[in-house]
Short mmCIF file of C-alpha atoms and ligand atoms in Angstrom, two decimals:
data_model
loop_
_atom_site.label_atom_id
_atom_site.label_comp_id
_atom_site.label_asym_id
_atom_site.label_seq_id
_atom_site.Cartn_x
_atom_site.Cartn_y
_atom_site.Cartn_z
CA MET A 1 -10.35 14.75 30.54
CA THR A 2 -12.77 16.75 28.37
CA THR A 3 -14.65 14.97 25.99
CA ALA A 4 -12.55 15.96 22.58
CA ALA A 5 -9.40 14.45 24.62
CA ARG A 6 -11.32 11.36 25.94
CA ASP A 7 -12.44 10.52 22.46
CA ALA A 8 -8.69 11.67 20.82
CA PHE A 9 -6.91 9.38 23.55
CA PHE A 10 -9.37 6.05 22.89
CA MET A 11 -9.21 6.76 19.23
CA ALA A 12 -5.43 6.48 19.18
CA ARG A 13 -5.62 3.02 20.36
CA ALA A 14 -8.64 1.65 17.53
CA LEU A 15 -5.59 2.46 15.55
CA TYR A 16 -2.74 1.67 17.04
CA LEU A 17 -5.10 -1.31 17.04
CA ALA A 18 -5.95 -1.22 12.76
CA LYS A 19 -2.19 -0.40 12.21
CA LYS A 20 -1.62 -4.74 13.33
CA GLY A 21 -3.11 -5.15 10.15
CA SER A 22 -0.67 -3.50 7.89
CA TYR A 23 0.77 -6.73 6.63
CA THR A 24 -2.40 -8.59 5.74
CA THR A 25 -5.64 -6.79 5.43
CA ALA A 26 -5.49 -5.65 1.85
CA PRO A 27 -7.84 -5.62 -0.07
CA ASN A 28 -9.72 -4.34 2.93
CA PRO A 29 -9.30 -1.19 4.38
CA ARG A 30 -6.52 -1.70 8.10
CA VAL A 31 -9.53 -0.96 10.35
CA GLY A 32 -9.47 -0.76 14.69
CA CYS A 33 -12.19 -0.84 17.45
CA VAL A 34 -12.45 0.18 20.84
CA LEU A 35 -15.41 -0.59 23.76
CA VAL A 36 -15.72 1.81 26.12
CA LYS A 37 -17.77 2.39 29.58
CA ASP A 38 -16.65 4.86 32.16
CA ASP A 39 -13.65 5.25 30.96
CA LEU A 40 -12.59 1.66 30.80
CA ILE A 41 -11.11 -0.39 27.87
CA LEU A 42 -14.25 -2.85 27.59
CA GLY A 43 -12.52 -4.82 25.17
CA GLU A 44 -11.22 -4.23 21.36
CA GLY A 45 -10.30 -5.65 17.92
CA TRP A 46 -9.31 -4.90 14.41
CA HIS A 47 -9.47 -6.34 11.29
CA VAL A 48 -6.91 -8.93 10.53
CA LYS A 49 -7.76 -10.21 7.35
CA ALA A 50 -10.33 -9.84 4.16
CA GLY A 51 -12.91 -12.26 5.10
CA LEU A 52 -13.11 -12.61 8.80
CA GLY A 53 -14.35 -10.59 11.00
CA HIS A 54 -14.58 -6.89 10.73
CA ALA A 55 -12.87 -4.54 13.99
CA GLU A 56 -15.87 -3.94 15.20
CA VAL A 57 -17.61 -7.69 15.51
CA VAL A 58 -14.31 -9.36 16.76
CA ALA A 59 -13.95 -6.29 19.34
CA LEU A 60 -17.91 -7.00 20.28
CA GLU A 61 -17.29 -10.58 20.52
CA SER A 62 -14.75 -9.82 23.33
CA VAL A 63 -17.36 -8.37 25.39
CA PHE A 64 -20.12 -10.03 27.59
CA ASP A 65 -22.17 -6.67 27.73
CA ALA A 66 -21.80 -3.92 25.62
CA SER A 67 -24.84 -1.59 26.14
CA GLY A 68 -24.35 1.56 27.00
CA SER A 69 -20.67 1.82 26.06
CA THR A 70 -19.01 4.03 23.04
CA ALA A 71 -17.60 2.28 20.62
CA TYR A 72 -13.82 3.91 18.78
CA VAL A 73 -13.50 3.34 15.38
CA SER A 74 -11.14 3.33 12.63
CA LEU A 75 -13.36 3.97 10.20
CA GLU A 76 -17.14 4.13 9.25
CA PRO A 77 -18.96 0.84 10.15
CA CYS A 78 -20.19 -1.08 7.21
CA SER A 79 -23.64 -0.70 6.57
CA HIS A 80 -23.39 -3.35 3.87
CA TYR A 81 -23.76 -7.18 3.10
CA GLY A 82 -19.80 -7.79 1.72
CA ARG A 83 -17.87 -11.22 2.82
CA THR A 84 -19.68 -10.33 6.33
CA PRO A 85 -22.73 -8.97 7.63
CA PRO A 86 -23.39 -4.85 8.64
CA CYS A 87 -20.89 -3.68 11.49
CA CYS A 88 -23.97 -1.08 11.89
CA ASP A 89 -25.86 -4.01 12.84
CA ALA A 90 -24.00 -5.37 14.78
CA LEU A 91 -23.28 -2.20 17.21
CA ILE A 92 -27.55 -1.41 17.60
CA LYS A 93 -27.69 -5.16 18.48
CA ALA A 94 -25.18 -5.03 21.36
CA GLY A 95 -27.23 -1.93 22.89
CA VAL A 96 -23.81 0.54 22.06
CA SER A 97 -25.12 4.21 22.87
CA ARG A 98 -22.34 7.11 21.54
CA VAL A 99 -19.71 5.89 18.20
CA VAL A 100 -16.55 8.06 17.39
CA VAL A 101 -15.77 7.96 13.83
CA ALA A 102 -11.85 8.91 12.63
CA MET A 103 -13.16 9.23 8.83
CA GLN A 104 -15.85 7.97 6.89
CA ASP A 105 -16.03 4.91 4.21
CA PRO A 106 -14.98 5.87 1.14
CA ASN A 107 -16.32 2.83 -0.65
CA PRO A 108 -19.50 3.54 -2.44
CA GLN A 109 -21.85 0.84 -0.79
CA VAL A 110 -21.32 2.59 2.86
CA SER A 111 -20.20 6.43 2.66
CA GLY A 112 -22.41 8.06 5.17
CA ARG A 113 -24.81 4.99 4.96
CA GLY A 114 -22.95 3.43 7.57
CA LEU A 115 -22.86 7.28 10.38
CA LYS A 116 -27.03 7.46 8.99
CA LYS A 117 -28.55 4.09 10.23
CA LEU A 118 -26.71 3.94 13.33
CA LYS A 119 -28.23 7.92 13.69
CA ALA A 120 -31.71 6.37 12.77
CA ALA A 121 -31.12 3.89 15.15
CA GLY A 122 -31.06 6.46 18.21
CA ILE A 123 -26.80 6.37 18.54
CA GLU A 124 -25.04 9.22 18.93
CA VAL A 125 -22.60 9.42 16.20
CA CYS A 126 -19.03 11.43 16.23
CA CYS A 127 -17.39 11.83 12.94
CA GLY A 128 -13.57 13.24 11.90
CA VAL A 129 -11.72 11.92 15.56
CA LEU A 130 -7.51 11.71 14.38
CA GLN A 131 -8.75 12.37 10.49
CA GLU A 132 -6.03 13.27 9.28
CA GLU A 133 -4.10 9.83 10.92
CA ALA A 134 -7.16 7.43 9.35
CA LEU A 135 -6.81 8.81 6.64
CA ALA A 136 -2.76 8.27 5.97
CA LEU A 137 -3.38 4.44 7.40
CA ASN A 138 -5.57 3.70 4.13
CA ARG A 139 -4.32 5.63 1.55
CA GLY A 140 -3.96 3.15 -0.69
CA PHE A 141 -7.58 1.53 -0.20
CA ILE A 142 -9.11 5.27 -0.18
CA LYS A 143 -7.20 6.16 -3.52
CA ARG A 144 -8.46 2.64 -5.29
CA MET A 145 -12.28 3.38 -3.36
CA THR A 146 -12.20 7.41 -4.74
CA GLN A 147 -10.19 7.13 -7.51
CA ASN A 148 -10.51 3.75 -8.85
CA ARG A 149 -6.28 3.12 -9.08
CA PRO A 150 -3.92 2.38 -6.26
CA PHE A 151 -1.17 4.37 -4.40
CA VAL A 152 2.05 3.99 -5.68
CA ARG A 153 5.53 4.07 -3.61
CA SER A 154 8.68 4.75 -5.58
CA LYS A 155 11.62 2.71 -3.47
CA LEU A 156 15.14 3.78 -4.19
CA ALA A 157 19.09 3.01 -3.27
CA MET A 158 21.43 5.06 -4.29
CA SER A 159 24.63 6.63 -3.24
CA LEU A 160 25.91 10.23 -1.53
CA ASP A 161 26.10 10.84 -5.52
CA GLY A 162 22.82 10.30 -6.64
CA ARG A 163 23.71 6.63 -8.69
CA THR A 164 22.07 3.50 -8.07
CA ALA A 165 24.22 1.06 -10.28
CA MET A 166 27.61 0.92 -11.44
CA ALA A 167 27.13 1.77 -15.65
CA SER A 168 27.25 -2.08 -16.19
CA GLY A 169 23.93 -2.56 -13.67
CA GLU A 170 25.85 -3.83 -11.04
CA SER A 171 23.84 -3.02 -7.91
CA LYS A 172 24.26 -5.64 -5.16
CA TRP A 173 24.50 -3.58 -2.59
CA ILE A 174 24.74 0.07 -2.17
CA THR A 175 22.66 0.13 1.09
CA SER A 176 23.41 -1.46 4.61
CA ALA A 177 21.78 -4.80 5.99
CA GLU A 178 19.89 -2.60 8.14
CA SER A 179 17.56 -0.17 5.47
CA ARG A 180 17.31 -3.21 3.47
CA ALA A 181 15.33 -5.10 6.37
CA ASP A 182 13.27 -1.73 6.30
CA VAL A 183 12.86 -2.55 3.16
CA GLN A 184 11.32 -5.93 3.26
CA ARG A 185 8.49 -4.00 5.59
CA LEU A 186 7.60 -1.07 2.42
CA ARG A 187 6.89 -4.75 0.55
CA ALA A 188 5.10 -6.42 3.25
CA GLU A 189 2.71 -3.37 3.78
CA SER A 190 2.30 -3.31 0.30
CA SER A 191 -0.20 -5.19 -1.97
CA ALA A 192 2.13 -5.46 -5.90
CA ILE A 193 5.40 -4.78 -6.53
CA LEU A 194 5.74 -2.78 -9.63
CA THR A 195 9.32 -3.73 -11.77
CA GLY A 196 10.79 -3.91 -14.89
CA ILE A 197 11.38 -6.49 -17.72
CA ASN A 198 15.12 -5.52 -17.96
CA THR A 199 15.58 -5.19 -13.76
CA VAL A 200 13.89 -8.29 -14.08
CA LEU A 201 16.41 -9.85 -16.84
CA ALA A 202 19.39 -8.31 -15.53
CA ASP A 203 18.36 -9.21 -11.54
CA ASP A 204 16.43 -12.01 -11.23
CA PRO A 205 14.88 -10.83 -8.01
CA SER A 206 12.35 -12.59 -6.23
CA LEU A 207 9.73 -10.05 -4.89
CA ASN A 208 8.72 -10.84 -2.20
CA ALA A 209 8.43 -10.01 1.45
CA ARG A 210 11.41 -11.67 4.06
CA ILE A 211 10.18 -10.97 7.14
CA ASP A 212 9.23 -12.11 10.09
CA GLN A 213 5.88 -11.96 10.89
CA THR A 214 2.16 -12.90 8.68
CA VAL A 215 2.01 -11.51 5.34
CA VAL A 216 -0.18 -11.41 2.86
CA GLN A 217 2.41 -11.81 -0.48
CA PRO A 218 2.63 -9.23 -2.53
CA VAL A 219 1.47 -9.57 -5.47
CA ARG A 220 4.42 -9.35 -8.81
CA VAL A 221 3.62 -7.05 -11.41
CA VAL A 222 6.62 -7.17 -14.31
CA LEU A 223 6.23 -4.70 -17.45
CA ASP A 224 7.17 -6.32 -20.24
CA THR A 225 6.00 -4.69 -23.19
CA HIS A 226 7.15 -6.75 -25.75
CA LEU A 227 7.10 -10.06 -23.78
CA LYS A 228 10.48 -11.10 -23.27
CA MET A 229 9.93 -12.91 -19.84
CA ARG A 230 11.77 -16.27 -19.31
CA PRO A 231 9.97 -18.63 -17.84
CA GLU A 232 12.97 -19.57 -16.01
CA ALA A 233 13.02 -16.69 -13.91
CA ARG A 234 13.04 -17.77 -10.62
CA MET A 235 9.72 -15.16 -9.53
CA ALA A 236 7.77 -17.82 -11.24
CA THR A 237 9.20 -20.68 -8.65
CA LEU A 238 8.15 -18.69 -6.26
CA PRO A 239 4.27 -19.21 -3.97
CA GLY A 240 2.05 -16.73 -4.57
CA ARG A 241 1.20 -14.20 -7.82
CA SER A 242 3.45 -13.18 -10.87
CA LEU A 243 1.78 -10.93 -13.24
CA ILE A 244 3.53 -10.03 -16.73
CA LEU A 245 1.61 -6.97 -18.33
CA THR A 246 2.51 -6.79 -22.52
CA GLY A 247 1.52 -4.61 -25.41
CA THR A 248 2.14 -8.40 -27.44
CA ASP A 249 -0.34 -10.66 -28.63
CA ASN A 250 1.95 -13.84 -28.64
CA PRO A 251 0.11 -16.80 -27.43
CA GLN A 252 2.80 -19.14 -28.28
CA LYS A 253 5.44 -17.27 -25.65
CA GLN A 254 2.43 -16.79 -23.29
CA SER A 255 1.48 -20.33 -23.11
CA ALA A 256 5.37 -21.17 -21.76
CA LEU A 257 4.85 -18.70 -19.20
CA GLN A 258 1.52 -19.45 -18.18
CA THR A 259 2.56 -23.72 -17.91
CA VAL A 260 5.41 -22.79 -15.27
CA GLY A 261 2.14 -20.06 -13.00
CA PHE A 262 2.55 -16.70 -14.75
CA GLU A 263 -0.37 -14.98 -15.23
CA VAL A 264 -0.72 -12.52 -18.28
CA TYR A 265 -2.54 -10.03 -19.35
CA LEU A 266 -2.95 -7.48 -22.65
CA LEU A 267 -3.23 -4.51 -21.63
CA PRO A 268 -3.16 -1.25 -24.10
CA CYS A 269 0.18 0.19 -25.21
CA LYS A 270 0.85 4.57 -25.91
CA ASN A 271 3.97 5.36 -27.47
CA GLY A 272 5.18 2.22 -28.19
CA ARG A 273 5.28 1.18 -24.10
CA LEU A 274 2.51 -0.14 -22.01
CA ASP A 275 0.01 2.62 -20.77
CA LEU A 276 0.73 3.30 -17.49
CA LEU A 277 -2.15 5.16 -16.50
CA ALA A 278 -4.22 1.65 -18.13
CA VAL A 279 -1.95 -0.61 -15.30
CA LEU A 280 -2.60 1.63 -12.68
CA GLU A 281 -6.09 1.22 -13.45
CA PHE A 282 -5.40 -2.78 -14.10
CA LEU A 283 -4.49 -2.94 -10.84
CA ALA A 284 -6.91 -1.21 -8.83
CA ALA A 285 -9.80 -4.11 -10.01
CA GLN A 286 -6.96 -6.71 -9.23
CA GLN A 287 -8.18 -4.37 -5.77
CA ILE A 288 -4.45 -3.73 -5.24
CA ASN A 289 -4.39 -0.90 -2.76
CA GLU A 290 -0.51 0.10 -2.72
CA VAL A 291 1.57 -0.61 -4.94
CA LEU A 292 5.97 -0.63 -4.29
CA VAL A 293 7.67 0.13 -7.40
CA GLU A 294 11.04 -0.94 -7.24
CA ALA A 295 12.37 -0.34 -10.59
CA GLY A 296 15.23 1.18 -12.88
CA ALA A 297 15.63 4.70 -14.12
CA VAL A 298 13.60 3.93 -17.12
CA LEU A 299 9.73 2.89 -15.71
CA ASN A 300 10.62 5.52 -12.19
CA GLY A 301 11.79 8.43 -15.10
CA ALA A 302 8.51 7.38 -17.12
CA LEU A 303 6.25 7.65 -13.92
CA LEU A 304 7.76 10.50 -12.67
CA ALA A 305 7.40 12.12 -15.96
CA GLU A 306 3.79 11.61 -16.17
CA ALA A 307 3.02 12.55 -12.08
CA LEU A 308 1.56 9.07 -11.32
CA ILE A 309 4.82 8.25 -7.96
CA ASP A 310 2.09 8.90 -5.12
CA GLU A 311 5.96 9.27 -2.65
CA TYR A 312 9.30 8.96 -3.28
CA VAL A 313 11.45 6.79 -0.32
CA ILE A 314 15.25 6.89 -1.03
CA TYR A 315 17.62 5.11 0.91
CA MET A 316 20.68 7.00 0.50
CA ALA A 317 24.01 5.38 1.35
CA PRO A 318 27.37 6.98 2.43
CA CYS A 319 29.48 5.98 -0.60
CA ILE A 320 30.48 7.36 -3.86
CA LEU A 321 29.96 5.33 -7.29
CA GLY A 322 31.04 7.83 -9.19
CA ASP A 323 29.80 9.54 -12.46
CA GLN A 324 30.12 6.44 -14.68
CA GLY A 325 27.36 4.55 -12.62
CA ARG A 326 23.76 5.02 -13.08
CA GLY A 327 20.93 7.84 -12.40
CA LEU A 328 18.07 7.51 -10.68
CA PHE A 329 14.52 8.50 -13.71
CA SER A 330 15.39 8.50 -17.10
CA ILE A 331 13.81 11.69 -18.51
CA PRO A 332 14.71 11.77 -21.77
CA GLY A 333 14.24 15.74 -23.30
CA MET A 334 15.19 17.64 -20.56
CA GLN A 335 17.38 20.02 -21.41
CA GLN A 336 16.62 23.43 -18.93
CA MET A 337 15.93 24.06 -15.56
CA THR A 338 12.11 24.65 -15.65
CA ASP A 339 12.23 21.28 -17.31
CA LYS A 340 12.92 20.15 -12.60
CA LYS A 341 10.65 18.10 -10.98
CA GLN A 342 10.31 19.22 -7.44
CA LEU A 343 9.06 17.20 -4.41
CA LYS A 344 8.41 18.25 -1.03
CA LEU A 345 10.69 16.53 1.43
CA ARG A 346 8.28 14.62 4.23
CA ASP A 347 11.04 12.60 7.35
CA VAL A 348 14.71 11.81 7.12
CA ARG A 349 15.88 9.32 9.61
CA GLN A 350 18.75 7.69 10.07
CA ILE A 351 18.65 3.64 9.37
CA GLY A 352 22.04 1.65 10.45
CA GLN A 353 24.71 4.33 8.45
CA ASP A 354 21.55 5.36 5.52
CA LEU A 355 20.23 8.36 5.40
CA LYS A 356 15.70 7.55 4.41
CA LEU A 357 14.41 10.21 2.71
CA THR A 358 10.98 9.98 1.93
CA TYR A 359 9.90 12.85 -0.48
CA THR A 360 6.28 13.67 -1.80
CA PRO A 361 5.14 15.40 -5.20
CA LEU A 362 4.18 19.66 -4.93
C1 AOF B 401 -15.60 -2.40 8.84
N1 AOF B 401 -14.87 -2.29 9.91
O1 AOF B 401 -13.25 -3.58 10.76
C2 AOF B 401 -13.71 -2.89 7.72
C3 AOF B 401 -14.40 -2.24 7.37
O2 AOF B 401 -16.21 -8.04 2.71
P1 AOF B 401 -16.16 -7.65 3.75
O3 AOF B 401 -17.19 -8.43 4.24
O4 AOF B 401 -15.08 -7.97 3.91
O5 AOF B 401 -16.27 -5.81 3.76
C4 AOF B 401 -15.38 -5.25 3.37
C5 AOF B 401 -15.58 -3.86 3.09
O6 AOF B 401 -16.19 -3.40 4.63
C6 AOF B 401 -14.33 -2.98 3.05
O7 AOF B 401 -14.20 -2.14 1.48
C7 AOF B 401 -14.75 -1.72 3.46
O8 AOF B 401 -15.76 -0.59 3.13
C8 AOF B 401 -15.45 -2.23 4.78
N2 AOF B 401 -14.39 -2.27 5.75
N3 AOF B 401 -15.87 -1.78 7.59
O9 AOF B 401 -17.14 -1.65 9.51
C9 AOF B 401 -13.75 -3.51 9.42
N4 AOF B 401 -12.37 -3.55 7.20
ZN1 ZN B 402 -18.02 -3.48 8.94
#
């Protein structure tokens, strides 16, 4: 095997391990580490949860003697004191002789300093192995670190004729049980689920991840410009945080909602509605890496019109709801073909009788 092939092989294992943290590491990135000597894996580890050991430290703890080994890490080892001490120091102390990483840490507290520190200690360093896969795995963390905004994914369920509900709003259920189970995985991967007040008033949703695995539950976020939330809403009774973002300063209503467990935040408005960019910046400040939008046509249309959606996951069911049914995106003022929003198809797969379609903006 060439060195490049060997490096890719063990990095693939590190990425596989990193993915095990998909439902639990946020706000930290998903990171995996493999320690290899003479082509044998001595030990491995992954970052399970913020506050617990980083991947490198977990891997080092799993071996008796790591000296002379190569460490494959899916993210540059950290050089700073966060909740835990620097991984660089641990690798140097253990006598690792080569460190291969998939990508630099976009965290401004690290960003290259970890690699520099390792080199200065005489360790051979190689960066960029399976970089694309590593970038995809932590796209939310990277976007928060570099753009101060979370990665935004909108999940939509529609009929074959592109309808997401009947005219009355009734929408249970368009897609199959298999697709709905898949949505639970999207929720588990997300740090927040974003919806609008009208969806909450109509459906009284739980917006939690119901999945048979350990999950750090996403934060529920409701955009409620005029503070119409009812204190009786089901989500207030569920474990975890429920945030109401509003443009209306009504202390009495706020305190009624706070009493039942809601957190209420006053945010700026634009044209009579919450400023969506301010909403995303607020969520980044709350350390939200990945947002899943589960909303109606108005919020989805507004996010699309402002080019704030990074990925669309659309489940298409083999049923027809007719032309009285509701559409996916409300975009007032769209008249001509030149106004059309063009997306790029990234993935197609069959789930039960439904199709799962993944799109990104062009
Ligand atoms: C690594 N290995 O497994 C992870 C890293 O507050 P802390 O101590 O948990 O540090 C969090 C930061 O450390 C995080 O923002 C990112 O820069 C880095 N994550 N680094 O060497 C790991 N999870
Ligand atoms: Zn670290």
